Coordinates of C-alpha atoms in Angstrom, one line a residue:
Chain A
M1 CA 71.7 -13.8 -27.5
T2 CA 75.1 -15.4 -27.8
A3 CA 76.8 -13.2 -25.4
Q4 CA 74.1 -14.2 -22.7
S5 CA 74.7 -18.0 -23.6
N6 CA 78.4 -17.4 -23.3
L7 CA 78.0 -15.9 -19.9
T8 CA 75.8 -18.8 -18.8
A9 CA 78.4 -21.3 -20.1
A10 CA 81.3 -19.5 -18.4
L11 CA 79.5 -19.6 -15.1
E12 CA 79.7 -23.3 -15.2
R13 CA 83.7 -23.2 -15.4
V14 CA 85.7 -24.9 -12.9
P15 CA 88.8 -23.8 -11.0
P16 CA 92.1 -25.6 -12.2
P17 CA 93.1 -29.1 -10.4
M18 CA 96.0 -28.8 -7.8
G19 CA 95.7 -25.1 -7.6
G20 CA 96.9 -24.6 -11.2
F21 CA 100.2 -26.8 -10.7
S22 CA 101.6 -27.3 -14.3
I23 CA 104.6 -29.2 -15.6
T24 CA 104.7 -26.7 -18.5
V25 CA 105.2 -23.8 -16.0
L26 CA 107.5 -25.8 -14.1
R27 CA 109.8 -26.2 -17.3
L28 CA 109.7 -22.6 -18.1
E29 CA 110.7 -21.7 -14.6
V30 CA 113.6 -24.0 -15.1
R31 CA 114.3 -22.4 -18.4
R32 CA 114.3 -18.9 -16.7
L33 CA 116.6 -20.3 -14.0
L34 CA 119.1 -21.6 -16.7
R35 CA 119.0 -18.2 -18.2
S36 CA 120.6 -16.6 -15.3
R37 CA 124.4 -17.6 -15.9
T38 CA 125.7 -15.7 -12.9
T39 CA 123.4 -17.5 -10.5
I40 CA 124.4 -20.9 -12.0
T41 CA 128.1 -20.3 -12.2
L42 CA 128.0 -18.8 -8.5
V43 CA 126.1 -21.8 -7.1
I44 CA 128.1 -24.5 -8.9
A45 CA 131.5 -23.0 -8.8
M46 CA 131.4 -21.9 -5.3
P47 CA 131.0 -25.2 -3.6
V48 CA 133.5 -26.8 -5.9
L49 CA 136.2 -24.4 -5.1
F50 CA 135.2 -24.8 -1.3
F51 CA 135.7 -28.5 -1.9
L52 CA 139.1 -28.1 -3.7
S53 CA 140.5 -25.9 -0.9
F54 CA 139.3 -27.4 2.3
G55 CA 138.2 -31.0 1.5
R56 CA 141.3 -32.6 0.1
S57 CA 144.2 -32.1 2.8
S58 CA 146.1 -35.3 3.2
A59 CA 145.2 -35.2 6.8
Y60 CA 141.5 -35.6 5.8
V61 CA 142.5 -38.2 3.2
H62 CA 144.0 -40.5 5.8
Q63 CA 141.6 -39.9 8.6
H64 CA 138.8 -42.5 8.9
I65 CA 135.1 -41.7 9.8
G66 CA 132.5 -44.3 10.0
R67 CA 132.4 -46.2 6.7
G68 CA 134.8 -43.9 4.8
N69 CA 137.4 -41.1 5.2
M70 CA 137.1 -37.4 6.3
T71 CA 137.3 -36.2 2.7
A72 CA 134.0 -38.0 1.8
S73 CA 132.4 -36.4 5.0
E74 CA 133.8 -32.9 3.9
M75 CA 132.4 -33.7 0.4
I76 CA 128.9 -34.3 2.0
S77 CA 129.2 -31.1 3.9
I78 CA 130.1 -28.9 1.1
A79 CA 127.6 -30.4 -1.3
L80 CA 125.1 -29.6 1.5
F81 CA 126.3 -26.0 1.7
G82 CA 126.0 -25.9 -2.3
A83 CA 122.6 -27.4 -2.4
V84 CA 121.3 -25.2 0.4
F85 CA 122.7 -22.1 -1.5
A86 CA 121.0 -23.3 -4.5
T87 CA 117.6 -23.9 -3.2
A88 CA 117.6 -20.7 -1.0
A89 CA 118.7 -18.8 -4.2
G90 CA 115.9 -20.3 -6.0
G91 CA 113.5 -19.1 -3.3
V92 CA 114.8 -15.6 -3.0
T93 CA 114.1 -14.9 -6.8
V94 CA 110.5 -14.2 -5.5
S95 CA 111.8 -11.0 -4.2
T96 CA 112.5 -9.8 -7.7
E97 CA 109.1 -11.2 -8.7
R98 CA 107.3 -9.1 -6.2
T99 CA 109.1 -6.0 -7.3
L100 CA 108.3 -6.8 -11.0
G101 CA 104.6 -6.9 -9.9
W102 CA 104.7 -10.7 -11.2
S103 CA 103.3 -12.1 -7.9
R104 CA 100.5 -9.5 -8.3
Q105 CA 99.9 -10.5 -11.9
L106 CA 99.6 -14.3 -10.8
R107 CA 97.0 -13.3 -8.1
C108 CA 94.9 -12.3 -11.1
T109 CA 95.1 -15.9 -12.2
P110 CA 93.7 -19.1 -10.7
L111 CA 97.1 -20.2 -9.5
S112 CA 97.0 -20.8 -5.7
P113 CA 99.9 -19.4 -3.8
A114 CA 100.8 -22.8 -2.4
A115 CA 101.0 -24.3 -5.9
Y116 CA 103.0 -21.7 -6.8
I117 CA 105.4 -22.1 -4.0
V118 CA 105.7 -25.7 -4.6
M119 CA 106.8 -25.0 -8.3
K120 CA 109.5 -22.4 -7.1
M121 CA 110.7 -25.2 -4.7
L122 CA 110.8 -27.8 -7.3
T123 CA 112.6 -25.3 -9.7
S124 CA 115.2 -24.7 -7.1
L125 CA 115.8 -28.4 -6.9
T126 CA 117.2 -28.5 -10.4
L127 CA 119.7 -26.0 -9.4
A128 CA 120.7 -27.9 -6.2
A129 CA 121.2 -31.1 -8.2
G130 CA 123.7 -29.1 -10.3
A131 CA 125.5 -28.1 -7.0
V132 CA 125.6 -31.6 -5.4
G133 CA 126.3 -33.3 -8.9
A134 CA 129.1 -30.8 -9.4
V135 CA 130.8 -31.3 -6.1
Y136 CA 130.5 -35.1 -6.1
L137 CA 131.9 -35.3 -9.6
V138 CA 135.1 -33.2 -8.6
A139 CA 135.4 -35.4 -5.5
L140 CA 135.1 -38.5 -7.9
V141 CA 137.8 -37.2 -10.4
T142 CA 140.3 -36.1 -7.8
S143 CA 139.8 -39.5 -6.0
H144 CA 140.5 -38.5 -2.6
A145 CA 137.2 -39.1 -1.0
S146 CA 136.5 -42.8 -0.2
M147 CA 133.3 -44.5 0.9
P148 CA 131.5 -47.6 -0.4
S149 CA 129.8 -46.7 -3.7
G150 CA 126.2 -47.3 -2.3
L151 CA 126.8 -44.4 0.2
W152 CA 127.7 -41.8 -2.7
V153 CA 124.3 -42.5 -4.1
I154 CA 122.4 -42.2 -0.8
T155 CA 124.3 -39.4 0.7
G156 CA 123.8 -37.4 -2.5
I157 CA 120.2 -38.0 -2.3
C158 CA 119.9 -37.0 1.1
V159 CA 121.7 -33.8 0.5
W160 CA 119.8 -33.0 -2.4
V161 CA 116.3 -33.7 -0.9
G162 CA 117.3 -32.2 2.6
S163 CA 118.3 -29.1 0.8
L164 CA 114.6 -28.6 -0.4
L165 CA 113.8 -27.4 3.2
F166 CA 116.1 -24.3 2.8
S167 CA 114.1 -23.1 0.0
A168 CA 111.6 -22.0 2.8
L169 CA 114.5 -19.5 4.0
G170 CA 115.0 -18.3 0.6
L171 CA 111.2 -17.7 0.2
F172 CA 111.0 -16.0 3.6
F173 CA 114.0 -13.7 2.8
G174 CA 112.4 -13.0 -0.6
Y175 CA 109.2 -11.9 0.9
L176 CA 110.7 -10.0 3.6
L177 CA 113.4 -7.9 1.9
P178 CA 113.8 -5.7 -1.4
P179 CA 115.5 -7.5 -4.1
N180 CA 118.7 -5.6 -4.2
N181 CA 119.4 -6.7 -0.6
A182 CA 117.7 -10.0 -0.3
A183 CA 120.2 -12.1 -2.3
N184 CA 123.1 -10.5 -0.6
I185 CA 121.9 -10.7 3.0
L186 CA 120.8 -14.4 2.4
S187 CA 124.3 -15.3 1.1
L188 CA 125.9 -13.8 4.3
V189 CA 123.4 -15.5 6.6
L190 CA 123.9 -18.9 4.7
M191 CA 127.8 -18.4 5.0
V192 CA 127.4 -17.8 8.7
C193 CA 125.0 -20.7 9.2
S194 CA 127.2 -23.0 7.2
A195 CA 130.3 -22.2 9.2
A196 CA 128.5 -22.4 12.5
G197 CA 126.8 -25.7 11.6
G198 CA 130.0 -27.3 10.7
L199 CA 129.7 -27.4 7.2
F200 CA 133.1 -26.4 6.4
I201 CA 134.9 -27.2 9.6
P202 CA 133.5 -30.3 11.6
V203 CA 131.8 -29.3 14.7
S204 CA 134.0 -31.8 16.5
Q205 CA 137.1 -29.7 15.8
F206 CA 135.4 -26.4 17.3
P207 CA 136.6 -25.0 20.3
H208 CA 134.5 -26.4 23.4
R209 CA 132.8 -23.1 24.2
Y210 CA 131.4 -22.8 20.6
V211 CA 130.1 -26.3 20.3
M212 CA 126.5 -25.3 22.1
L213 CA 126.2 -22.4 19.6
A214 CA 127.0 -24.6 16.8
K215 CA 124.2 -27.3 17.8
L216 CA 121.5 -24.4 18.0
S217 CA 122.4 -23.1 14.6
P218 CA 119.9 -23.8 11.7
L219 CA 122.2 -26.1 9.6
Y220 CA 123.7 -28.2 12.3
G221 CA 120.7 -30.6 12.3
L222 CA 120.3 -31.3 8.7
N223 CA 124.2 -31.6 8.3
E224 CA 124.3 -34.3 10.9
L225 CA 121.3 -36.0 9.1
V226 CA 122.9 -36.2 5.9
H227 CA 126.1 -37.5 7.4
Y228 CA 124.5 -40.2 9.3
P229 CA 124.5 -43.0 6.5
L230 CA 128.3 -42.4 6.3
V231 CA 129.1 -41.9 10.2
G232 CA 126.7 -44.3 11.7
G233 CA 126.6 -44.7 15.5
A234 CA 124.0 -43.5 17.8
F235 CA 121.2 -41.5 16.1
T236 CA 120.3 -38.2 18.1
W237 CA 117.0 -36.8 18.0
F238 CA 118.2 -33.6 18.7
W239 CA 119.1 -33.2 15.1
I240 CA 115.6 -33.8 14.0
L241 CA 114.4 -30.9 16.6
N242 CA 117.0 -28.5 15.6
L243 CA 115.8 -29.1 11.8
A244 CA 112.0 -29.0 12.7
V245 CA 112.3 -26.0 14.8
W246 CA 114.1 -23.9 12.2
L247 CA 112.0 -25.1 9.5
G248 CA 108.9 -24.1 11.2
L249 CA 110.4 -20.7 11.7
F250 CA 111.3 -20.2 8.1
V251 CA 107.9 -21.5 6.9
L252 CA 106.0 -19.5 9.4
G253 CA 107.9 -16.4 8.4
A254 CA 107.3 -17.1 4.7
V255 CA 103.6 -17.5 5.0
W256 CA 103.4 -14.5 7.2
R257 CA 104.9 -12.4 4.5
L258 CA 103.1 -14.0 1.6
R259 CA 99.7 -13.1 3.2
R260 CA 100.7 -9.5 2.9
D261 CA 102.0 -9.9 -0.6
T262 CA 99.0 -8.9 -2.8
A263 CA 99.5 -5.2 -1.9
R264 CA 101.3 -3.2 -4.5
V265 CA 104.9 -2.9 -4.2
Chain B
M1 CA 70.6 -18.4 -9.3
Y2 CA 73.3 -16.0 -9.7
D3 CA 73.5 -12.2 -9.4
L4 CA 73.1 -10.8 -13.0
S5 CA 75.5 -7.9 -12.4
A6 CA 79.1 -8.4 -13.7
V7 CA 80.3 -6.3 -10.8
R8 CA 78.4 -5.2 -7.8
L9 CA 80.0 -2.8 -5.1
R10 CA 78.1 -2.0 -2.0
D11 CA 79.2 1.0 0.1
V12 CA 82.8 -0.1 -0.3
H13 CA 85.6 1.8 1.6
K14 CA 89.1 1.3 1.5
S15 CA 91.7 2.8 4.1
F16 CA 95.6 2.6 3.9
G17 CA 96.5 3.8 7.4
S18 CA 95.1 7.2 7.7
V19 CA 94.7 7.6 4.0
H20 CA 90.9 7.0 3.0
A21 CA 91.4 6.0 -0.7
V22 CA 87.8 4.8 -1.3
R23 CA 85.0 6.3 0.5
G24 CA 81.7 4.6 0.1
V25 CA 81.6 3.4 -3.6
S26 CA 78.3 1.6 -4.7
L27 CA 78.2 0.4 -8.3
S28 CA 76.5 -2.1 -10.3
I29 CA 77.9 -3.1 -13.7
R30 CA 75.7 -5.0 -16.1
P31 CA 77.3 -7.8 -18.3
G32 CA 78.4 -6.6 -21.6
E33 CA 78.9 -3.0 -20.4
I34 CA 82.1 -1.0 -21.3
L35 CA 82.7 1.2 -18.4
A36 CA 85.4 3.9 -17.8
F37 CA 86.6 4.9 -14.4
L38 CA 87.7 8.5 -15.1
G39 CA 89.4 10.7 -12.5
P40 CA 92.8 12.3 -11.7
N41 CA 95.6 10.6 -10.2
G42 CA 95.1 9.5 -6.6
A43 CA 91.3 9.5 -7.2
G44 CA 90.9 6.0 -5.9
K45 CA 90.5 4.3 -9.5
T46 CA 93.3 1.7 -8.9
S47 CA 92.3 1.1 -5.3
T48 CA 88.7 0.2 -6.6
I49 CA 90.1 -1.9 -9.4
D50 CA 92.3 -3.7 -6.7
I51 CA 89.1 -4.4 -4.6
I52 CA 87.2 -5.7 -7.7
L53 CA 89.9 -8.2 -8.4
G54 CA 90.3 -9.1 -4.6
L55 CA 93.9 -8.1 -4.6
S56 CA 93.1 -5.9 -1.6
P57 CA 90.0 -6.5 0.6
P58 CA 87.8 -3.6 1.3
S59 CA 87.9 -2.1 4.8
A60 CA 84.2 -2.1 4.8
G61 CA 81.4 -2.9 2.3
E62 CA 80.7 -5.8 -0.1
V63 CA 82.1 -7.0 -3.5
K64 CA 80.5 -9.4 -5.7
I65 CA 81.6 -10.5 -9.2
F66 CA 78.9 -12.5 -11.1
G67 CA 77.5 -13.0 -7.7
M68 CA 80.7 -14.6 -6.3
T69 CA 83.8 -13.4 -4.3
P70 CA 86.6 -12.0 -6.5
R71 CA 88.8 -14.7 -5.8
R72 CA 86.3 -17.4 -6.7
A73 CA 85.5 -15.5 -9.9
I74 CA 89.3 -15.4 -10.6
T75 CA 89.9 -19.1 -10.0
M76 CA 87.0 -19.9 -12.4
G77 CA 88.8 -17.9 -15.1
L78 CA 85.8 -15.3 -15.2
V79 CA 88.1 -12.4 -14.6
S80 CA 91.3 -11.2 -15.7
A81 CA 93.1 -7.9 -15.8
V82 CA 95.7 -5.7 -17.4
M83 CA 97.7 -3.9 -14.9
Q84 CA 99.2 -0.5 -15.3
S85 CA 102.7 -1.5 -15.4
G86 CA 105.1 -4.5 -14.3
G87 CA 103.5 -7.9 -14.0
L88 CA 106.0 -9.4 -16.6
L89 CA 109.1 -11.5 -16.1
K90 CA 111.9 -9.9 -18.0
D91 CA 113.7 -13.2 -18.7
L92 CA 111.0 -14.9 -20.6
T93 CA 110.2 -14.5 -24.2
V94 CA 106.8 -13.1 -25.3
R95 CA 105.6 -16.5 -26.3
E96 CA 106.9 -18.2 -23.2
T97 CA 105.0 -15.7 -21.1
V98 CA 101.8 -16.4 -22.9
Q99 CA 102.5 -20.3 -22.6
Y100 CA 103.0 -20.0 -18.8
T101 CA 99.9 -18.0 -18.4
S102 CA 97.8 -20.0 -20.5
K103 CA 98.6 -23.1 -18.2
L104 CA 97.1 -21.5 -15.2
F105 CA 93.7 -21.6 -16.6
T106 CA 91.3 -24.4 -17.2
T107 CA 89.3 -22.8 -20.1
R108 CA 91.5 -21.1 -22.4
R109 CA 91.8 -19.9 -26.0
P110 CA 94.5 -21.1 -28.3
I111 CA 97.8 -19.2 -27.8
G112 CA 98.2 -18.5 -31.6
E113 CA 94.7 -16.8 -31.7
V114 CA 95.2 -14.7 -28.7
M115 CA 98.8 -13.6 -29.9
E116 CA 97.3 -12.5 -33.2
R117 CA 94.3 -10.6 -31.6
A118 CA 96.7 -8.9 -29.5
G119 CA 99.0 -8.1 -32.5
I120 CA 102.1 -9.7 -30.8
E121 CA 102.9 -12.5 -33.2
P122 CA 105.9 -10.7 -34.8
I123 CA 107.6 -10.2 -31.6
A124 CA 106.8 -13.8 -30.2
D125 CA 110.3 -14.8 -29.7
R126 CA 111.5 -11.5 -28.3
L127 CA 112.7 -11.4 -24.6
V128 CA 110.2 -9.4 -22.5
V129 CA 112.9 -7.1 -21.6
K130 CA 113.6 -6.1 -25.3
C131 CA 109.9 -4.9 -25.8
S132 CA 108.8 -1.4 -25.9
G133 CA 106.1 -0.2 -23.4
G134 CA 103.3 -0.4 -26.0
E135 CA 104.5 -3.9 -26.8
Q136 CA 104.6 -5.0 -23.2
Q137 CA 101.0 -3.8 -22.8
R138 CA 99.8 -5.6 -25.9
L139 CA 101.5 -8.8 -24.3
R140 CA 99.5 -8.1 -20.9
F141 CA 96.4 -7.7 -23.1
A142 CA 97.1 -11.2 -24.9
M143 CA 97.6 -12.6 -21.4
A144 CA 94.3 -11.2 -20.1
L145 CA 92.5 -12.7 -23.2
L146 CA 93.7 -16.5 -22.7
P147 CA 90.9 -17.4 -20.3
D148 CA 88.4 -15.8 -22.5
P149 CA 87.2 -13.8 -19.5
E150 CA 83.7 -12.5 -18.9
L151 CA 85.0 -9.3 -17.2
L152 CA 88.1 -7.8 -18.4
L153 CA 89.8 -4.8 -16.2
L154 CA 92.3 -2.7 -17.5
D155 CA 94.1 -0.3 -15.1
E156 CA 95.4 2.9 -17.1
P157 CA 96.1 0.5 -19.8
T158 CA 97.7 3.2 -22.1
Q159 CA 99.9 4.9 -19.5
G160 CA 103.2 6.1 -20.7
M161 CA 102.6 5.0 -24.4
D162 CA 102.9 7.3 -27.5
V163 CA 100.0 8.2 -29.6
E164 CA 100.5 5.4 -32.2
G165 CA 100.8 2.6 -29.3
R166 CA 97.7 4.1 -27.8
R167 CA 95.7 3.9 -31.0
D168 CA 97.1 0.3 -31.8
F169 CA 96.4 -0.8 -28.1
W170 CA 92.6 0.6 -28.3
R171 CA 92.1 -0.9 -31.8
A172 CA 93.1 -4.4 -30.4
I173 CA 90.5 -3.9 -27.5
R174 CA 87.8 -2.6 -29.7
N175 CA 88.4 -5.5 -32.1
D176 CA 87.8 -7.8 -29.2
A177 CA 84.9 -6.0 -27.4
E178 CA 82.4 -7.1 -30.0
R179 CA 82.3 -10.5 -28.4
G180 CA 80.1 -9.1 -25.5
R181 CA 82.5 -9.4 -22.6
T182 CA 82.2 -6.8 -19.7
I183 CA 85.1 -4.2 -19.9
V184 CA 86.0 -1.9 -17.2
F185 CA 89.1 0.5 -17.6
A186 CA 90.5 3.1 -15.5
T187 CA 92.0 6.1 -17.3
H188 CA 92.7 9.9 -16.8
Y189 CA 92.4 10.6 -20.5
L190 CA 89.1 12.2 -21.1
E191 CA 89.2 11.3 -24.8
E192 CA 89.9 7.6 -24.0
A193 CA 86.7 7.4 -21.6
D194 CA 84.6 9.3 -24.3
A195 CA 85.9 7.3 -27.3
Y196 CA 85.7 3.8 -25.9
A197 CA 83.2 3.6 -23.0
D198 CA 79.4 3.2 -23.1
R199 CA 79.3 4.5 -19.5
I200 CA 81.6 6.8 -17.6
V201 CA 82.0 6.8 -13.9
F202 CA 84.0 9.9 -12.5
I203 CA 85.7 9.3 -9.5
S204 CA 87.3 11.9 -7.1
K205 CA 88.8 11.7 -3.7
G206 CA 87.3 8.2 -3.4
R207 CA 83.9 8.9 -4.3
I208 CA 81.7 8.5 -7.3
V209 CA 80.8 12.1 -8.5
A210 CA 79.1 11.4 -11.5
D211 CA 77.9 8.1 -13.4
G212 CA 76.3 8.4 -16.9
T213 CA 76.5 7.2 -20.5
A214 CA 79.1 9.1 -22.5
A215 CA 76.4 11.0 -24.3
E216 CA 75.2 12.2 -21.0
V217 CA 78.7 13.1 -19.9
K218 CA 79.1 15.1 -23.4
A219 CA 75.7 16.9 -22.5
L220 CA 77.1 17.6 -19.0
A221 CA 80.2 19.3 -20.6
S222 CA 78.3 21.2 -23.5
G223 CA 76.9 23.9 -21.3
R224 CA 78.5 27.3 -21.0
T225 CA 79.7 29.3 -17.9
I226 CA 78.4 32.9 -17.5
H227 CA 80.5 35.1 -15.3
A228 CA 78.9 38.4 -14.1
T229 CA 79.1 41.1 -11.5
L230 CA 75.8 41.4 -9.7
P231 CA 75.9 43.1 -6.3
G232 CA 73.4 41.5 -3.8
A233 CA 72.8 38.6 -5.9
D234 CA 70.3 36.0 -4.6
A235 CA 71.0 32.3 -5.3
L236 CA 67.5 31.2 -5.1
S237 CA 66.2 33.7 -7.7
L238 CA 69.2 33.0 -10.1
H239 CA 68.3 29.3 -9.6
A240 CA 64.6 30.1 -10.9
I241 CA 65.9 31.3 -14.3
P242 CA 65.0 28.8 -16.9
G243 CA 68.3 27.1 -18.0
V244 CA 70.5 27.4 -15.1
D245 CA 72.1 24.4 -13.8
E246 CA 74.3 25.7 -11.2
V247 CA 75.0 29.0 -9.4
E248 CA 78.0 30.2 -7.4
I249 CA 78.2 33.6 -5.7
R250 CA 81.4 35.0 -4.6
G251 CA 80.9 38.4 -3.1
D252 CA 79.7 40.6 -6.0
S253 CA 80.5 38.2 -8.7
V254 CA 78.3 35.4 -9.8
L255 CA 79.1 32.2 -11.8
I256 CA 76.3 30.4 -13.7
H257 CA 76.6 27.1 -15.4
S258 CA 73.9 26.7 -18.0
G259 CA 72.8 24.6 -21.0
D260 CA 71.1 27.7 -22.5
S261 CA 73.5 30.6 -22.1
D262 CA 71.7 32.8 -24.4
A263 CA 68.5 32.8 -22.6
V264 CA 70.2 33.3 -19.3
A265 CA 72.4 36.1 -20.5
R266 CA 69.2 37.8 -22.0
R267 CA 67.5 37.4 -18.6
L268 CA 70.4 38.8 -16.6
L269 CA 70.9 41.9 -18.7
N270 CA 67.2 42.7 -19.1
E271 CA 65.9 42.0 -15.7
T272 CA 68.8 42.1 -13.1
L273 CA 71.5 44.7 -12.4
A274 CA 74.1 42.3 -14.0
H275 CA 76.9 43.8 -15.9
D276 CA 80.4 42.8 -17.3
L277 CA 79.1 39.6 -18.5
E278 CA 81.6 36.9 -19.9
I279 CA 80.5 33.6 -21.5
N280 CA 82.8 30.8 -21.8
S281 CA 82.1 27.4 -23.5
R282 CA 82.8 24.5 -20.9
G283 CA 84.7 21.7 -22.5
L284 CA 84.6 18.2 -21.0
E285 CA 88.1 19.2 -19.6
D286 CA 86.1 21.8 -17.4
A287 CA 83.2 19.5 -16.6
F288 CA 86.0 17.0 -15.3
I289 CA 87.8 19.7 -13.3
T290 CA 84.4 20.9 -11.9
L291 CA 83.3 17.4 -11.1
T292 CA 86.5 16.1 -9.5
S293 CA 87.7 19.2 -7.6
G294 CA 84.6 20.3 -5.8
V295 CA 83.6 17.2 -4.2
D296 CA 83.4 18.7 -0.7
D297 CA 81.1 21.4 -2.2
P298 CA 77.6 20.0 -2.4
R299 CA 76.6 22.4 -5.2
A300 CA 79.2 20.8 -7.5
T301 CA 78.2 17.4 -6.8
T302 CA 76.3 16.0 -9.5
Q303 CA 75.0 12.3 -9.1
R304 CA 73.7 10.6 -12.1
A305 CA 74.7 13.4 -14.4
S306 CA 71.6 14.2 -16.6
Q307 CA 68.8 12.7 -14.4

């Protein structure tokens, strides 16, 4: 009987390699992201506006730091803000997907949660590339930032890749909070963390009593690290420690929420 | 060797806090069977389906799908499901959704074929958010067909559809069922269970209260109810009357379920003091209500309907 032989053949099937990771799915996820015009406008326009308002003061243009000027340093900070905002925004979309029942639908397919998260993170990188590219382009066109051309590329890549870590924060918030709140609360938290971590005004200009607080905030470590190629000097392991501890907390939080995620919302 | 059952549940329980949604369900579904879980809202149908899919682990008991864990069966592409609602991304088109899902499976049917079978080719380029409830449901069906699953679960698949949408949806399912896959669907529409299932499992308050073929269930529903006034009625002697299935005594009135109401009525009038007889036919709806409301009443519990 054919039904029986179909079944016998079906029982020989194998699970997909790499947990179901797929380039086609990645492409479709990017296409989805490009359809949300408000997200794109916000994620790209906001850092550009911030750079145009804080980054170009004549004091910064004439102030040297490491191998460039303060405007270049500000460009890196603001690009990091934009990139982190983009990856976190990409991560937080899981909140909507949970409410739509899409996460549940995916649990009825061979796709592994790990492969799904990797695809979400890679998707959010395209948005982060847009944010970094836009800030660097505006800085280039307005020609106030100065540093060796190699450093433009190196710092740009560091910012872009480093921002990936904060998609874990977005995922954590996305799995933790309902969709109408998740993105807003995340924006607020990122604004506070960016200000505290010295992404808008360098920590060196903070009043002394706030410096310790700044150093313990989540974006401080990453911000110092992406400035290192420009600023140079002594390397501080505390930056790595700061980043590792916060990243660990975000990942643990996201995994903790993810494990409880198959229930109906 | 593998377990020949498509689904095997052994004394499965599920609690959500203090709510005991599934209370000891044991069930074996043969490959190729089309089975309906029938029961009112909140009976535990969706919870049972979630357990079969591995979406929520049972609090107690064992679940095997083709002899494997639910997750293993899903990763091999043996099982797919059509959910009650949701489960779609609004910002993808119908075709993109099918492409997306298709890539998650190793064994898959061609996209064009699946879309044609589900009848969604004409709306392929439409955004999901612009599709009607019925169209979205056919899209979910197309997605579920992609891996060519051996077991297809449908949770209240026609919920909220109009009559025409419901008919189109079942036509698509029926066209597909000839292939011999196992289909399990939950519904609270009696007509759906009757029209499309080989086997109907009534679920009420987290328990299986009846399990039989559609024909057996119809037989269950074909009897009549006799109301009579009979002071001092004795349940045992009433049960002894040929053709009596169930007896309920409430004070001076008795309620008798029977497959042969004429014979029972004749006996009651001729040989007892019964008077004021009323005979009512008992539709599937009544059978449903009897079976699903009186679980705590042992007389109303009918295991394996007609055996």
